[in-house]
Amino acid sequence: MSAEFLVFLVVALISVASALGLLLSKNAIYAAMFLILNMVSLAVIYLLLNAPFIAAVQVAVYAGAIMVLFVFVIMLLGAEKLNAPETRPGLKWQQPLALALGVALAFQALYVVFARGITAPANVIEAGPLAIGRLLFTTYLFPFEVASILLLAAMVGAVVLTKKDN
Amino acid sequence: MTDIQPVILLSALLFTIGVVGVISRRNALIIFMCVELMLNSSNLALVAFARQWGNLDGQLFVFFVMAVAAAEVAVGLALMVAIFRTKHSTNVDELSQLKG
Amino acid sequence: MAILLLPILIPLIAAAINAVFGPKLGERTSGWLATLACMASFACSVVLFAQVAGQSEGGMNTNLFPWVWVENLHVSFGLLVDRLSAALMLIITGVGALIHLYSIGYMHGDSRFSRYFVYLNLFVAFMLVLVMGNNYLMMFVGWEGVGLCSYLLIGFWYEKAKNTDAARKAFVLNRIGDVGFIVGLLLMFSVFQSLNFSDVLGVGETGFKIGAAQLPFVGLITLLLLVGATGKSAQIPLLVWLPDAMSGPTPASALIHAATMVTAGIYMIVRSHVLFDAAPSSANVVALVGACTALLAGSIALRQYDIKKVLAYSTVSQLGFMVAAAGLGAYTASIFHLMTHAFFKALLFLAAGSVIHGMEHYAHNMAASHDEKHIDPQDMRNMGGLARKMPLTALTFLAGALSLAGLPPFSGFWSKDEIILAALERNPVVFALLAVTAVITAFYTGRQLMLVFWGTARTRDARNAQESGPLMTLPLLLLAILALFGGLLNFPGGLWLEHWLEPVLGAEPAAGFNVAIAILFSTLTIVALLVAFGLYRYGGRETQVKAQTGLKGALNRGWYLDDIYRAIFVIPFYALASFLARVFDLGGIDGVVNGIGRLVNTVALGARRYQSGFVRMYGLVMLFGVVAMLTWFMLSAR
């Protein structure tokens, strides 16, 4: 068992634990913190998988920007304690059923993954910002521009939606 | 790290947890975060596949997913703020006017 | 050959002009336009008549353009003017023109003046199509067209429910006959592979013989044609519409329901005489139907009080004479009677219209107020002594009545005599029926003359009656002359009409003239007239309106034919209709429709519970779908 795999194992455990924490936490702020932890742990795994640029973006954009936005909204709305009592007694069976289906999905995924082994080549390719950037501005130029328009539209949308009617 | 299988496994587990969260939680904000978790798990798979095939296309995909996720979060949170203004609640069970 | 089209086209164009611009033209222009169109048509007919007279036989037969051209059914829009149709064209347009002229006066002041003339012109056009068509389909078009005009004119004053009921009754009964006619045409086509007169009847051919293969079907075809004739010519069993048809304007009754349209059935039988000659048993049926109708309608006319109803039943009776004559093979006599009847019956109707007009004079012009008791201007019990008030009308009516009664030398005598003679020679039963009818005819004619014109005026309206204007009396005079001298057409000495029609109808056994029979019937007629004069000199006992019982009541109610038909057909039909409407339609059809609606509603009510509005429910269902699909893929990938 290599050191790399050992690191992976530890980080993987942390990420699963933090995901479960997200799933089970009563407090929205805690949930957000668990999600940040999960994202950071995934960033570590990205590093192990020869994706340093993505790892950096993961921390900066996801764990940084997006989650800050989340926390900001939670605070703004004062919605951190929102484990409201079940108001729909008719839907009580829904959560166990969701869990059962989730487990079924997980087992299906396990089955598919274990059906055959997947190994990667030993040599790694250059995956720094330079390589990513070159690809981004050559092959993926058009999707890149579309993504920029999408972000612009999202910004306009967010402004319109939150604006008070006056 | 050359063995991809455990990574895919982890991705599947995280995805499942995200799905269960989306379906079973009632707080819209947590549902939203679970959606982010699902996106992250797929990102993980994409990075793993990029490693497997030895090229960067998977990583580029992750990059775009992040862009889309950012847009989605911006609009989604704006929606949530707007809804909270009128309903004073983020419980999705309270938002069930669109029914037959 | 376009001149053949002119007599039809001119009234049609006039009708179109009146239909579009009529109300703006004013009464004078509108009425004279229609009248002049009919006169022009008459002029064309005269020209055509002269042309036909110049030819030895055959006439003019032209196919103007292909009309129905499918598979082996080839029907042209074709016109045929031979001696038969030329003669009838003269009657239609000639009598028609006089009636148009009369109508200008009669319809004066009517709110739908120009519309009346549209119908009248349209009628003339269709009637000409009927007699000028060179195939049965053209005849059928005219047949239906005149039926339509008849319907429109019967219900002309549609504000009264009685009139529209009468119009509907005429329409429905005519349709029953038309079904027989059209089935006959279908059978004819399947047997002869053609509907053209030239193929079926051999018109314009000498020595035409129906093929041996077709002969067995001719009996059935002719019977079906007879059904058509009973509808249009008001014979048993479809005769009940004609008396009710009198609710239309009187001149229209004169033109359509006395002089021309109702004789279409006779024209059709005479035109198809080749077929009827080939089917003697059918011809016998025709003769019997005609004779029975003559007696039945004549007997009903004995006890009618409405001046027009008497004439209507008498028309049915006289049509029975013509049909009987046609059935006996005395086609010339039939056509002869058709012509004389057209003259004297049109005259009688127009004179009756003049009487009604005069009777209405008081109510329209002199009544102090509208509150005064309204008196039925058509009820003969309200008349009496009108001869002094309306001398011209009385005189012309007298001419028509004596002609109808069959008094020599009036035209009706000669034609009726010919028919009775033919019956005597060929069928004793028919002879007996017709002989009785002839006497009855004289009796009710005398009764009518007495009730209307003799004695003293019985009501205020009759006392104040006034002679009609010259527009109305001039046609009366002209028709009276025709009624007086129409007998010359086939005067026993010359038999001009018989020779004229010989190329069309073939050589008939020459109608003789039996002096004994002529004297016998003249005497009977005079006796019947005198008895009637005696009985009704002072209005008789019938001047009081009272319930009629026994035989009198039966005759007054038309042998209860209407009531019988109502009981047998109308009431069960209404019951069936109401059953279909209430049970079948509301219960069955509506039940199915509403049931489907309710089913959808129920399903939707159940299904809407799954549209709960809970996002996590939707997500759950979606996840379930994903799991199910993955399971399916995994199982099938194995």
Short mmCIF file of N, CA, C and O in Angstrom, two decimals, chain B residues 19 23-26 92-93 95-96 98-100, chain C residues 608 611-620 623:
data_model
loop_
_atom_site.label_atom_id
_atom_site.label_comp_id
_atom_site.label_asym_id
_atom_site.label_seq_id
_atom_site.Cartn_x
_atom_site.Cartn_y
_atom_site.Cartn_z
N VAL B 19 -27.83 12.60 -3.42
CA VAL B 19 -29.19 12.32 -3.89
C VAL B 19 -30.15 12.17 -2.72
O VAL B 19 -31.23 12.77 -2.68
N ILE B 23 -33.40 14.50 -1.78
CA ILE B 23 -34.76 13.99 -1.74
C ILE B 23 -35.37 14.07 -0.35
O ILE B 23 -36.57 14.31 -0.20
N SER B 24 -34.55 13.88 0.66
CA SER B 24 -35.17 13.71 1.98
C SER B 24 -35.15 14.98 2.82
O SER B 24 -35.93 15.12 3.75
N ARG B 25 -34.28 15.92 2.53
CA ARG B 25 -34.26 17.13 3.37
C ARG B 25 -35.34 18.09 2.95
O ARG B 25 -35.79 18.09 1.81
N ARG B 26 -35.81 18.91 3.93
CA ARG B 26 -36.88 19.85 3.62
C ARG B 26 -36.38 21.28 3.51
O ARG B 26 -37.04 22.13 2.94
N VAL B 92 -39.34 23.43 1.70
CA VAL B 92 -39.92 23.18 0.38
C VAL B 92 -41.33 22.62 0.47
O VAL B 92 -42.12 22.72 -0.45
N ASP B 93 -41.68 22.00 1.59
CA ASP B 93 -43.04 21.48 1.72
C ASP B 93 -44.07 22.60 1.73
O ASP B 93 -45.24 22.41 1.41
N LEU B 95 -43.83 25.15 -0.12
CA LEU B 95 -43.90 25.69 -1.47
C LEU B 95 -44.58 24.68 -2.39
O LEU B 95 -43.99 24.22 -3.36
N SER B 96 -45.81 24.33 -2.07
CA SER B 96 -46.45 23.27 -2.87
C SER B 96 -47.73 23.79 -3.53
O SER B 96 -48.69 23.07 -3.71
N LEU B 98 -48.02 24.64 -6.62
CA LEU B 98 -48.13 24.11 -7.98
C LEU B 98 -48.53 22.65 -7.93
O LEU B 98 -47.72 21.78 -8.19
N LYS B 99 -49.80 22.43 -7.57
CA LYS B 99 -50.24 21.04 -7.51
C LYS B 99 -51.58 20.89 -8.21
O LYS B 99 -52.27 21.87 -8.48
N GLY B 100 -51.92 19.64 -8.47
CA GLY B 100 -53.15 19.38 -9.22
C GLY B 100 -54.39 19.47 -8.34
O GLY B 100 -54.30 19.52 -7.13
N ARG C 608 -54.61 13.53 -9.91
CA ARG C 608 -54.07 14.81 -9.44
C ARG C 608 -53.45 14.67 -8.05
O ARG C 608 -52.68 15.52 -7.63
N GLN C 611 -49.90 14.74 -8.36
CA GLN C 611 -49.32 16.06 -8.64
C GLN C 611 -49.42 16.85 -7.35
O GLN C 611 -50.20 17.78 -7.23
N SER C 612 -48.59 16.46 -6.35
CA SER C 612 -48.83 16.96 -5.01
C SER C 612 -48.23 18.34 -4.78
O SER C 612 -48.59 19.01 -3.84
N GLY C 613 -47.30 18.73 -5.63
CA GLY C 613 -46.63 19.99 -5.41
C GLY C 613 -45.41 19.87 -4.50
O GLY C 613 -44.70 20.84 -4.29
N PHE C 614 -45.15 18.69 -3.96
CA PHE C 614 -43.98 18.48 -3.09
C PHE C 614 -42.78 18.09 -3.94
O PHE C 614 -42.75 17.03 -4.55
N VAL C 615 -41.79 18.98 -3.96
CA VAL C 615 -40.65 18.76 -4.83
C VAL C 615 -39.95 17.45 -4.48
O VAL C 615 -39.52 16.70 -5.36
N ARG C 616 -39.88 17.16 -3.17
CA ARG C 616 -39.13 15.95 -2.82
C ARG C 616 -39.85 14.68 -3.26
O ARG C 616 -39.22 13.65 -3.47
N MET C 617 -41.22 14.80 -3.42
CA MET C 617 -41.92 13.64 -3.98
C MET C 617 -41.52 13.43 -5.43
O MET C 617 -41.26 12.32 -5.88
N TYR C 618 -41.47 14.55 -6.15
CA TYR C 618 -41.06 14.44 -7.56
C TYR C 618 -39.67 13.83 -7.65
O TYR C 618 -39.38 12.99 -8.49
N GLY C 619 -38.78 14.35 -6.80
CA GLY C 619 -37.41 13.83 -6.81
C GLY C 619 -37.38 12.34 -6.52
O GLY C 619 -36.63 11.59 -7.17
N LEU C 620 -38.22 11.92 -5.55
CA LEU C 620 -38.25 10.50 -5.21
C LEU C 620 -38.66 9.66 -6.42
O LEU C 620 -38.03 8.64 -6.73
N LEU C 623 -35.86 9.51 -8.84
CA LEU C 623 -34.81 8.58 -8.40
C LEU C 623 -35.25 7.14 -8.62
O LEU C 623 -34.48 6.29 -9.06
#
